[in-house]
Amino acid sequence: MTSGRGSHVSASGAHPLSTRALGRESGRARQLLAAGEWRPAASDAEAAAAVLARLTAPLPTRRAATARTLATDRDRRLQRILRTTLHHLDAGAVSPPAAALLAAVARALLPWHAHPNPPAAAAAPRYAAAARPSDAVAVPPTEAGDALLPDLIALFATLAERCLPGRAPLTPPAVPWEVRYAGRFRRYGRPAPGVWTAETVGCPGCGGTAGPWTVTCDWRLITLSCPCGVATHEHGLAFSEAWLLLPDA
């Protein structure tokens, strides 16, 4: 795990992971848990247990494994961790500190959003910038992703264990954030398996879609403020649809 000052990098050094938020939020989670200032609710422990199961999942046993199949299996494990994290983040059932931690994990594992198995529809969420022609064969830094697992396993194991029978949950105050973003936000729907819809978010006042937005969040509510002066939290965006587009700060 990084300290929050840098990024994990693959052996080639070409593909850094965005781990600044992960270093910050994992450190804060450890401090809160150790001090007894955070006693996770059942929903937090349930999400942590689900992510932990993905983190500790063994790789498949193959009779004739090759370097390529092994790399694919490792990438698929990282992708499953990311998708489980996003599921619990966007379900909106966890506490603010748990949401902040899940979002930070998702940010770090974002390169595996579409690798090795892309979403099954063209309108599925696309959080990363559009690939340049020279990036056509680029793959995520598997070694850097695997290097995150031991610390994440320890942290999520602690989080999953701290929901004890008979103890009332204790949730620390949320740490809100604010950031400027120039660009479009898209909200996605999945009305049927393999079927995705996408809609660009517009300002309810002027109809603008490109901002620059002022985005504020307390991990319970996201507010978008338009340059025209109108602010709204009725945009329908899930946490990931906003958070994963913003700079890793």
CSV table of N, CA, C and O in Angstrom, one decimal, residues 26-143:
chain,number,residue,atom,x,y,z
A,26,SER,N,-7.1,4.1,3.4
A,26,SER,CA,-6.8,2.9,4.1
A,26,SER,C,-6.1,3.3,5.4
A,26,SER,O,-6.4,2.7,6.5
A,27,GLY,N,-5.2,4.3,5.4
A,27,GLY,CA,-4.6,4.7,6.6
A,27,GLY,C,-5.6,5.3,7.6
A,27,GLY,O,-5.6,5.0,8.8
A,28,ARG,N,-6.6,6.1,7.1
A,28,ARG,CA,-7.6,6.6,8.0
A,28,ARG,C,-8.5,5.5,8.6
A,28,ARG,O,-8.8,5.5,9.8
A,29,ALA,N,-8.8,4.5,7.8
A,29,ALA,CA,-9.6,3.4,8.2
A,29,ALA,C,-8.9,2.6,9.3
A,29,ALA,O,-9.5,2.2,10.4
A,30,ARG,N,-7.6,2.4,9.2
A,30,ARG,CA,-6.9,1.6,10.2
A,30,ARG,C,-6.9,2.4,11.5
A,30,ARG,O,-7.0,1.8,12.6
A,31,GLN,N,-6.6,3.7,11.4
A,31,GLN,CA,-6.6,4.5,12.6
A,31,GLN,C,-8.0,4.5,13.3
A,31,GLN,O,-8.0,4.4,14.6
A,32,LEU,N,-9.0,4.7,12.6
A,32,LEU,CA,-10.4,4.7,13.2
A,32,LEU,C,-10.7,3.4,13.8
A,32,LEU,O,-11.3,3.3,15.0
A,33,LEU,N,-10.4,2.3,13.2
A,33,LEU,CA,-10.7,1.0,13.7
A,33,LEU,C,-9.8,0.7,15.0
A,33,LEU,O,-10.3,0.2,16.0
A,34,ALA,N,-8.6,1.0,14.9
A,34,ALA,CA,-7.7,0.7,16.0
A,34,ALA,C,-8.1,1.6,17.3
A,34,ALA,O,-7.9,1.1,18.4
A,35,ALA,N,-8.5,2.8,17.0
A,35,ALA,CA,-8.9,3.7,18.2
A,35,ALA,C,-10.3,3.4,18.7
A,35,ALA,O,-10.8,4.0,19.6
A,36,GLY,N,-11.0,2.5,18.0
A,36,GLY,CA,-12.4,2.2,18.4
A,36,GLY,C,-13.4,3.3,18.0
A,36,GLY,O,-14.5,3.3,18.5
A,37,GLU,N,-13.0,4.2,17.1
A,37,GLU,CA,-13.9,5.3,16.7
A,37,GLU,C,-14.8,4.9,15.6
A,37,GLU,O,-15.7,5.6,15.2
A,38,TRP,N,-14.5,3.7,15.0
A,38,TRP,CA,-15.4,3.2,14.0
A,38,TRP,C,-15.7,1.7,14.3
A,38,TRP,O,-14.9,0.8,14.3
A,39,ARG,N,-17.0,1.5,14.6
A,39,ARG,CA,-17.5,0.1,14.8
A,39,ARG,C,-18.5,-0.1,13.6
A,39,ARG,O,-19.6,0.4,13.6
A,40,PRO,N,-18.0,-0.9,12.6
A,40,PRO,CA,-18.8,-1.0,11.4
A,40,PRO,C,-20.2,-1.5,11.6
A,40,PRO,O,-20.4,-2.4,12.4
A,41,ALA,N,-21.1,-1.0,10.9
A,41,ALA,CA,-22.5,-1.5,10.9
A,41,ALA,C,-22.5,-2.8,10.1
A,41,ALA,O,-21.5,-3.2,9.4
A,42,ALA,N,-23.6,-3.5,10.2
A,42,ALA,CA,-23.7,-4.8,9.5
A,42,ALA,C,-23.5,-4.7,8.0
A,42,ALA,O,-22.9,-5.5,7.4
A,43,SER,N,-24.0,-3.6,7.4
A,43,SER,CA,-23.9,-3.4,6.0
A,43,SER,C,-22.4,-3.2,5.6
A,43,SER,O,-21.9,-3.6,4.5
A,44,ASP,N,-21.6,-2.5,6.5
A,44,ASP,CA,-20.2,-2.3,6.2
A,44,ASP,C,-19.5,-3.7,6.3
A,44,ASP,O,-18.7,-4.0,5.4
A,45,ALA,N,-19.8,-4.5,7.3
A,45,ALA,CA,-19.1,-5.8,7.4
A,45,ALA,C,-19.5,-6.7,6.3
A,45,ALA,O,-18.7,-7.5,5.8
A,46,GLU,N,-20.8,-6.6,5.8
A,46,GLU,CA,-21.2,-7.5,4.7
A,46,GLU,C,-20.4,-7.1,3.4
A,46,GLU,O,-19.9,-8.0,2.7
A,47,ALA,N,-20.3,-5.8,3.2
A,47,ALA,CA,-19.5,-5.4,2.0
A,47,ALA,C,-18.1,-5.8,2.1
A,47,ALA,O,-17.5,-6.3,1.2
A,48,ALA,N,-17.5,-5.6,3.3
A,48,ALA,CA,-16.1,-6.0,3.5
A,48,ALA,C,-15.9,-7.5,3.3
A,48,ALA,O,-14.9,-7.9,2.7
A,49,ALA,N,-16.8,-8.3,3.8
A,49,ALA,CA,-16.7,-9.7,3.6
A,49,ALA,C,-16.7,-10.1,2.2
A,49,ALA,O,-16.0,-11.0,1.7
A,50,ALA,N,-17.6,-9.4,1.4
A,50,ALA,CA,-17.7,-9.8,0.0
A,50,ALA,C,-16.5,-9.4,-0.8
A,50,ALA,O,-16.0,-10.2,-1.6
A,51,VAL,N,-15.9,-8.2,-0.5
A,51,VAL,CA,-14.7,-7.8,-1.1
A,51,VAL,C,-13.5,-8.7,-0.7
A,51,VAL,O,-12.7,-9.1,-1.5
A,52,LEU,N,-13.5,-9.1,0.6
A,52,LEU,CA,-12.4,-10.0,1.1
A,52,LEU,C,-12.5,-11.3,0.4
A,52,LEU,O,-11.4,-11.9,0.1
A,53,ALA,N,-13.6,-11.8,0.2
A,53,ALA,CA,-13.7,-13.1,-0.6
A,53,ALA,C,-13.1,-13.0,-1.9
A,53,ALA,O,-12.4,-14.0,-2.4
A,54,ARG,N,-13.3,-11.9,-2.6
A,54,ARG,CA,-12.6,-11.7,-3.9
A,54,ARG,C,-11.1,-11.5,-3.8
A,54,ARG,O,-10.3,-12.0,-4.6
A,55,LEU,N,-10.7,-10.8,-2.7
A,55,LEU,CA,-9.3,-10.5,-2.5
A,55,LEU,C,-8.5,-11.8,-2.2
A,55,LEU,O,-7.3,-12.0,-2.7
A,56,THR,N,-9.1,-12.8,-1.5
A,56,THR,CA,-8.4,-14.0,-1.1
A,56,THR,C,-8.7,-15.2,-2.1
A,56,THR,O,-8.3,-16.3,-1.8
A,57,ALA,N,-9.5,-14.9,-3.1
A,57,ALA,CA,-9.8,-16.0,-4.0
A,57,ALA,C,-8.6,-16.6,-4.7
A,57,ALA,O,-7.7,-15.9,-5.2
A,58,PRO,N,-8.4,-18.0,-4.6
A,58,PRO,CA,-7.2,-18.6,-5.2
A,58,PRO,C,-7.3,-18.5,-6.7
A,58,PRO,O,-8.4,-18.5,-7.3
A,59,LEU,N,-6.2,-18.6,-7.4
A,59,LEU,CA,-6.2,-18.7,-8.8
A,59,LEU,C,-6.6,-20.1,-9.3
A,59,LEU,O,-6.4,-21.1,-8.5
A,60,PRO,N,-7.2,-20.2,-10.4
A,60,PRO,CA,-7.6,-21.6,-10.9
A,60,PRO,C,-6.4,-22.5,-11.0
A,60,PRO,O,-5.3,-22.0,-11.4
A,61,THR,N,-6.6,-23.8,-10.8
A,61,THR,CA,-5.6,-24.8,-11.0
A,61,THR,C,-5.8,-25.3,-12.5
A,61,THR,O,-6.8,-25.8,-12.8
A,62,ARG,N,-4.8,-25.1,-13.3
A,62,ARG,CA,-4.8,-25.6,-14.6
A,62,ARG,C,-3.7,-26.6,-14.9
A,62,ARG,O,-2.6,-26.5,-14.4
A,63,ARG,N,-4.1,-27.6,-15.7
A,63,ARG,CA,-3.1,-28.7,-16.0
A,63,ARG,C,-2.0,-28.2,-16.8
A,63,ARG,O,-0.8,-28.6,-16.6
A,64,ALA,N,-2.3,-27.3,-17.8
A,64,ALA,CA,-1.2,-26.8,-18.7
A,64,ALA,C,-1.2,-25.3,-18.7
A,64,ALA,O,-1.5,-24.7,-19.7
A,65,ALA,N,-0.9,-24.7,-17.5
A,65,ALA,CA,-0.9,-23.3,-17.4
A,65,ALA,C,0.3,-22.7,-18.1
A,65,ALA,O,1.4,-23.3,-18.1
A,66,THR,N,0.0,-21.6,-18.8
A,66,THR,CA,1.1,-20.9,-19.5
A,66,THR,C,1.2,-19.5,-18.8
A,66,THR,O,0.4,-19.1,-18.0
A,67,ALA,N,2.2,-18.8,-19.2
A,67,ALA,CA,2.4,-17.4,-18.7
A,67,ALA,C,1.2,-16.6,-19.0
A,67,ALA,O,0.8,-15.7,-18.2
A,68,ARG,N,0.7,-16.8,-20.2
A,68,ARG,CA,-0.4,-16.0,-20.7
A,68,ARG,C,-1.7,-16.3,-19.9
A,68,ARG,O,-2.4,-15.4,-19.5
A,69,THR,N,-2.0,-17.6,-19.7
A,69,THR,CA,-3.2,-18.0,-19.0
A,69,THR,C,-3.1,-17.5,-17.5
A,69,THR,O,-4.1,-17.1,-16.9
A,70,LEU,N,-1.9,-17.6,-16.9
A,70,LEU,CA,-1.7,-17.2,-15.6
A,70,LEU,C,-1.9,-15.7,-15.4
A,70,LEU,O,-2.6,-15.2,-14.5
A,71,ALA,N,-1.4,-14.9,-16.4
A,71,ALA,CA,-1.6,-13.5,-16.3
A,71,ALA,C,-3.1,-13.1,-16.5
A,71,ALA,O,-3.6,-12.2,-15.8
A,72,THR,N,-3.8,-13.9,-17.3
A,72,THR,CA,-5.2,-13.6,-17.5
A,72,THR,C,-6.0,-13.9,-16.2
A,72,THR,O,-6.9,-13.2,-15.8
A,73,ASP,N,-5.6,-15.0,-15.6
A,73,ASP,CA,-6.3,-15.4,-14.3
A,73,ASP,C,-6.1,-14.3,-13.3
A,73,ASP,O,-7.0,-14.0,-12.5
A,74,ARG,N,-4.8,-13.8,-13.2
A,74,ARG,CA,-4.5,-12.8,-12.2
A,74,ARG,C,-5.3,-11.5,-12.5
A,74,ARG,O,-5.9,-10.9,-11.6
A,75,ASP,N,-5.4,-11.1,-13.8
A,75,ASP,CA,-6.1,-10.0,-14.1
A,75,ASP,C,-7.6,-10.1,-13.9
A,75,ASP,O,-8.3,-9.2,-13.4
A,76,ARG,N,-8.1,-11.4,-14.1
A,76,ARG,CA,-9.5,-11.6,-13.9
A,76,ARG,C,-9.9,-11.5,-12.4
A,76,ARG,O,-10.9,-11.0,-12.0
A,77,ARG,N,-9.0,-11.9,-11.6
A,77,ARG,CA,-9.2,-11.8,-10.1
A,77,ARG,C,-9.3,-10.3,-9.7
A,77,ARG,O,-10.2,-9.9,-9.0
A,78,LEU,N,-8.4,-9.5,-10.2
A,78,LEU,CA,-8.4,-8.1,-9.9
A,78,LEU,C,-9.7,-7.4,-10.5
A,78,LEU,O,-10.2,-6.6,-9.8
A,79,GLN,N,-10.1,-7.9,-11.6
A,79,GLN,CA,-11.3,-7.3,-12.2
A,79,GLN,C,-12.5,-7.7,-11.3
A,79,GLN,O,-13.4,-6.8,-11.1
A,80,ARG,N,-12.6,-8.9,-10.8
A,80,ARG,CA,-13.7,-9.3,-10.0
A,80,ARG,C,-13.7,-8.5,-8.6
A,80,ARG,O,-14.7,-8.2,-8.1
A,81,ILE,N,-12.5,-8.2,-8.1
A,81,ILE,CA,-12.4,-7.4,-6.9
A,81,ILE,C,-13.0,-6.0,-7.2
A,81,ILE,O,-13.8,-5.5,-6.4
A,82,LEU,N,-12.6,-5.4,-8.3
A,82,LEU,CA,-13.1,-4.1,-8.7
A,82,LEU,C,-14.6,-4.1,-8.9
A,82,LEU,O,-15.3,-3.2,-8.3
A,83,ARG,N,-15.2,-5.1,-9.5
A,83,ARG,CA,-16.6,-5.1,-9.8
A,83,ARG,C,-17.4,-5.3,-8.5
A,83,ARG,O,-18.5,-4.8,-8.3
A,84,THR,N,-16.9,-6.2,-7.6
A,84,THR,CA,-17.6,-6.3,-6.3
A,84,THR,C,-17.5,-5.1,-5.5
A,84,THR,O,-18.5,-4.7,-4.9
A,85,THR,N,-16.4,-4.4,-5.6
A,85,THR,CA,-16.2,-3.1,-4.9
A,85,THR,C,-17.2,-2.1,-5.4
A,85,THR,O,-17.9,-1.4,-4.6
A,86,LEU,N,-17.3,-2.0,-6.7
A,86,LEU,CA,-18.3,-1.0,-7.3
A,86,LEU,C,-19.7,-1.4,-7.0
A,86,LEU,O,-20.5,-0.5,-6.7
A,87,HIS,N,-20.0,-2.6,-6.9
A,87,HIS,CA,-21.4,-3.0,-6.6
A,87,HIS,C,-21.8,-2.5,-5.2
A,87,HIS,O,-22.9,-2.0,-5.0
A,88,HIS,N,-20.9,-2.7,-4.2
A,88,HIS,CA,-21.3,-2.3,-2.9
A,88,HIS,C,-21.2,-0.8,-2.7
A,88,HIS,O,-21.9,-0.2,-1.9
A,89,LEU,N,-20.3,-0.2,-3.4
A,89,LEU,CA,-20.2,1.3,-3.4
A,89,LEU,C,-21.4,1.9,-3.9
A,89,LEU,O,-22.0,2.8,-3.2
A,90,ASP,N,-21.9,1.5,-5.0
A,90,ASP,CA,-23.1,2.1,-5.7
A,90,ASP,C,-24.4,1.7,-5.1
A,90,ASP,O,-25.4,2.3,-5.4
A,91,ALA,N,-24.4,0.6,-4.3
A,91,ALA,CA,-25.6,0.2,-3.7
A,91,ALA,C,-26.1,1.2,-2.6
A,91,ALA,O,-27.3,1.3,-2.3
A,92,GLY,N,-25.2,2.0,-2.1
A,92,GLY,CA,-25.6,3.1,-1.2
A,92,GLY,C,-26.0,2.6,0.2
A,92,GLY,O,-26.6,3.4,0.9
A,93,ALA,N,-25.6,1.4,0.6
A,93,ALA,CA,-26.0,0.9,1.9
A,93,ALA,C,-24.9,1.0,3.0
A,93,ALA,O,-25.2,0.9,4.2
A,94,VAL,N,-23.7,1.3,2.6
A,94,VAL,CA,-22.6,1.4,3.6
A,94,VAL,C,-22.4,2.8,4.2
A,94,VAL,O,-23.0,3.8,3.6
A,95,SER,N,-21.7,2.9,5.3
A,95,SER,CA,-21.5,4.1,5.9
A,95,SER,C,-20.5,5.0,5.1
A,95,SER,O,-19.8,4.5,4.3
A,96,PRO,N,-20.4,6.3,5.4
A,96,PRO,CA,-19.5,7.2,4.7
A,96,PRO,C,-18.0,6.7,4.7
A,96,PRO,O,-17.4,6.7,3.7
A,97,PRO,N,-17.4,6.3,5.9
A,97,PRO,CA,-16.0,5.8,5.8
A,97,PRO,C,-15.9,4.6,5.0
A,97,PRO,O,-14.8,4.4,4.3
A,98,ALA,N,-16.8,3.7,5.0
A,98,ALA,CA,-16.8,2.5,4.2
A,98,ALA,C,-16.9,2.8,2.7
A,98,ALA,O,-16.2,2.3,1.9
A,99,ALA,N,-17.7,3.8,2.4
A,99,ALA,CA,-17.9,4.2,1.0
A,99,ALA,C,-16.6,4.9,0.5
A,99,ALA,O,-16.2,4.6,-0.6
A,100,ALA,N,-16.0,5.7,1.3
A,100,ALA,CA,-14.7,6.3,0.9
A,100,ALA,C,-13.6,5.3,0.7
A,100,ALA,O,-12.8,5.4,-0.3
A,101,LEU,N,-13.6,4.3,1.5
A,101,LEU,CA,-12.6,3.2,1.3
A,101,LEU,C,-12.9,2.4,0.1
A,101,LEU,O,-11.9,2.1,-0.7
A,102,LEU,N,-14.1,2.0,-0.1
A,102,LEU,CA,-14.5,1.3,-1.4
A,102,LEU,C,-14.1,2.1,-2.6
A,102,LEU,O,-13.6,1.5,-3.6
A,103,ALA,N,-14.4,3.4,-2.6
A,103,ALA,CA,-14.2,4.2,-3.7
A,103,ALA,C,-12.7,4.3,-4.0
A,103,ALA,O,-12.3,4.3,-5.2
A,104,ALA,N,-11.9,4.3,-3.0
A,104,ALA,CA,-10.4,4.4,-3.1
A,104,ALA,C,-9.9,3.1,-3.7
A,104,ALA,O,-9.0,3.1,-4.6
A,105,VAL,N,-10.4,2.0,-3.3
A,105,VAL,CA,-10.0,0.7,-3.9
A,105,VAL,C,-10.4,0.7,-5.3
A,105,VAL,O,-9.6,0.3,-6.2
A,106,ALA,N,-11.6,1.1,-5.7
A,106,ALA,CA,-12.0,1.1,-7.0
A,106,ALA,C,-11.1,2.0,-7.9
A,106,ALA,O,-10.8,1.7,-9.0
A,107,ARG,N,-10.7,3.2,-7.4
A,107,ARG,CA,-9.9,4.1,-8.1
A,107,ARG,C,-8.5,3.4,-8.4
A,107,ARG,O,-8.0,3.4,-9.6
A,108,ALA,N,-8.0,2.7,-7.5
A,108,ALA,CA,-6.7,2.0,-7.7
A,108,ALA,C,-6.8,0.9,-8.7
A,108,ALA,O,-5.9,0.6,-9.5
A,109,LEU,N,-7.9,0.2,-8.7
A,109,LEU,CA,-8.1,-1.0,-9.6
A,109,LEU,C,-8.8,-0.6,-10.9
A,109,LEU,O,-9.2,-1.5,-11.7
A,110,LEU,N,-9.0,0.6,-11.2
A,110,LEU,CA,-9.8,1.1,-12.3
A,110,LEU,C,-9.2,0.5,-13.7
A,110,LEU,O,-10.0,0.3,-14.6
A,111,PRO,N,-7.9,0.3,-13.8
A,111,PRO,CA,-7.4,-0.2,-15.1
A,111,PRO,C,-8.0,-1.6,-15.5
A,111,PRO,O,-8.0,-2.0,-16.6
A,112,TRP,N,-8.6,-2.3,-14.5
A,112,TRP,CA,-9.2,-3.6,-14.8
A,112,TRP,C,-10.7,-3.5,-15.0
A,112,TRP,O,-11.4,-4.5,-15.1
A,113,HIS,N,-11.2,-2.3,-15.2
A,113,HIS,CA,-12.7,-2.1,-15.4
A,113,HIS,C,-13.1,-2.9,-16.7
A,113,HIS,O,-14.1,-3.6,-16.7
A,114,ALA,N,-12.3,-2.9,-17.7
A,114,ALA,CA,-12.6,-3.6,-19.0
A,114,ALA,C,-11.6,-4.6,-19.4
A,114,ALA,O,-11.6,-5.1,-20.5
A,115,HIS,N,-10.7,-5.0,-18.5
A,115,HIS,CA,-9.7,-6.0,-18.8
A,115,HIS,C,-9.6,-7.0,-17.7
A,115,HIS,O,-9.6,-6.7,-16.5
A,116,PRO,N,-9.6,-8.3,-18.1
A,116,PRO,CA,-9.6,-8.8,-19.5
A,116,PRO,C,-10.9,-9.0,-20.1
A,116,PRO,O,-11.0,-9.3,-21.3
A,117,ASN,N,-12.0,-8.8,-19.4
A,117,ASN,CA,-13.4,-9.0,-20.0
A,117,ASN,C,-14.1,-7.7,-20.0
A,117,ASN,O,-14.6,-7.2,-19.0
A,118,PRO,N,-14.2,-7.1,-21.2
A,118,PRO,CA,-14.9,-5.8,-21.3
A,118,PRO,C,-16.4,-6.0,-21.0
A,118,PRO,O,-17.0,-7.0,-21.1
A,119,PRO,N,-17.1,-4.9,-20.5
A,119,PRO,CA,-18.5,-5.0,-20.3
A,119,PRO,C,-19.2,-5.3,-21.6
A,119,PRO,O,-18.7,-5.1,-22.7
A,120,ALA,N,-20.4,-6.0,-21.5
A,120,ALA,CA,-21.0,-6.6,-22.7
A,120,ALA,C,-21.8,-5.7,-23.5
A,120,ALA,O,-22.6,-6.2,-24.3
A,121,ALA,N,-21.6,-4.4,-23.4
A,121,ALA,CA,-22.4,-3.5,-24.3
A,121,ALA,C,-21.6,-2.2,-24.4
A,121,ALA,O,-20.9,-1.7,-23.6
A,122,ALA,N,-21.8,-1.6,-25.6
A,122,ALA,CA,-21.0,-0.3,-25.9
A,122,ALA,C,-21.4,0.8,-25.0
A,122,ALA,O,-20.5,1.7,-24.8
A,123,ALA,N,-22.6,0.8,-24.4
A,123,ALA,CA,-23.0,1.9,-23.6
A,123,ALA,C,-22.6,1.7,-22.1
A,123,ALA,O,-23.0,2.5,-21.2
A,124,ALA,N,-22.0,0.6,-21.8
A,124,ALA,CA,-21.6,0.3,-20.4
A,124,ALA,C,-20.6,1.4,-19.9
A,124,ALA,O,-20.0,2.1,-20.7
A,125,PRO,N,-20.5,1.6,-18.6
A,125,PRO,CA,-19.7,2.6,-18.0
A,125,PRO,C,-18.3,2.6,-18.6
A,125,PRO,O,-17.6,1.6,-18.6
A,126,ARG,N,-17.8,3.8,-18.9
A,126,ARG,CA,-16.4,3.9,-19.4
A,126,ARG,C,-15.8,5.0,-18.5
A,126,ARG,O,-16.0,6.2,-18.7
A,127,TYR,N,-15.0,4.6,-17.5
A,127,TYR,CA,-14.5,5.6,-16.6
A,127,TYR,C,-13.1,6.2,-17.0
A,127,TYR,O,-12.8,7.3,-16.6
A,128,ALA,N,-12.4,5.4,-17.8
A,128,ALA,CA,-11.0,5.9,-18.2
A,128,ALA,C,-11.2,6.7,-19.5
A,128,ALA,O,-12.1,6.7,-20.2
A,129,ALA,N,-10.1,7.5,-19.7
A,129,ALA,CA,-10.1,8.3,-20.9
A,129,ALA,C,-10.0,7.4,-22.1
A,129,ALA,O,-9.5,6.3,-22.1
A,130,ALA,N,-10.5,7.9,-23.2
A,130,ALA,CA,-10.5,7.1,-24.5
A,130,ALA,C,-9.1,6.8,-24.8
A,130,ALA,O,-8.2,7.6,-24.7
A,131,ALA,N,-8.9,5.5,-25.3
A,131,ALA,CA,-7.6,5.0,-25.6
A,131,ALA,C,-7.1,5.7,-26.9
A,131,ALA,O,-7.8,5.9,-27.8
A,132,ARG,N,-5.8,6.0,-26.8
A,132,ARG,CA,-5.1,6.5,-28.0
A,132,ARG,C,-4.7,5.3,-28.9
A,132,ARG,O,-4.6,4.2,-28.4
A,133,PRO,N,-4.5,5.5,-30.2
A,133,PRO,CA,-4.1,4.4,-31.1
A,133,PRO,C,-2.9,3.6,-30.5
A,133,PRO,O,-2.9,2.4,-30.7
A,134,SER,N,-2.0,4.3,-29.9
A,134,SER,CA,-0.8,3.6,-29.4
A,134,SER,C,-1.1,2.8,-28.2
A,134,SER,O,-0.3,2.0,-27.8
A,135,ASP,N,-2.3,3.0,-27.6
A,135,ASP,CA,-2.7,2.2,-26.4
A,135,ASP,C,-3.5,1.0,-26.7
A,135,ASP,O,-4.0,0.3,-25.8
A,136,ALA,N,-3.6,0.7,-28.0
A,136,ALA,CA,-4.5,-0.4,-28.4
A,136,ALA,C,-4.2,-1.7,-27.8
A,136,ALA,O,-5.1,-2.5,-27.5
A,137,VAL,N,-2.9,-2.0,-27.6
A,137,VAL,CA,-2.5,-3.3,-27.0
A,137,VAL,C,-2.0,-3.1,-25.6
A,137,VAL,O,-1.5,-4.1,-25.0
A,138,ALA,N,-2.2,-2.0,-25.0
A,138,ALA,CA,-1.8,-1.8,-23.6
A,138,ALA,C,-2.6,-2.6,-22.6
A,138,ALA,O,-3.8,-2.8,-22.8
A,139,VAL,N,-2.0,-3.2,-21.6
A,139,VAL,CA,-2.7,-3.9,-20.6
A,139,VAL,C,-2.4,-3.4,-19.2
A,139,VAL,O,-1.3,-2.7,-19.0
A,140,PRO,N,-3.2,-3.6,-18.2
A,140,PRO,CA,-3.0,-3.1,-16.9
A,140,PRO,C,-1.7,-3.7,-16.3
A,140,PRO,O,-1.3,-4.8,-16.7
A,141,PRO,N,-1.1,-3.0,-15.3
A,141,PRO,CA,0.1,-3.5,-14.6
A,141,PRO,C,-0.2,-4.5,-13.6
A,141,PRO,O,-0.4,-4.2,-12.4
A,142,THR,N,-0.3,-5.8,-14.0
A,142,THR,CA,-0.7,-6.9,-13.1
A,142,THR,C,0.1,-7.0,-11.9
A,142,THR,O,-0.4,-7.2,-10.8
A,143,GLU,N,1.4,-6.8,-12.0
A,143,GLU,CA,2.3,-6.9,-10.8
A,143,GLU,C,1.9,-5.8,-9.8
A,143,GLU,O,1.8,-6.1,-8.6
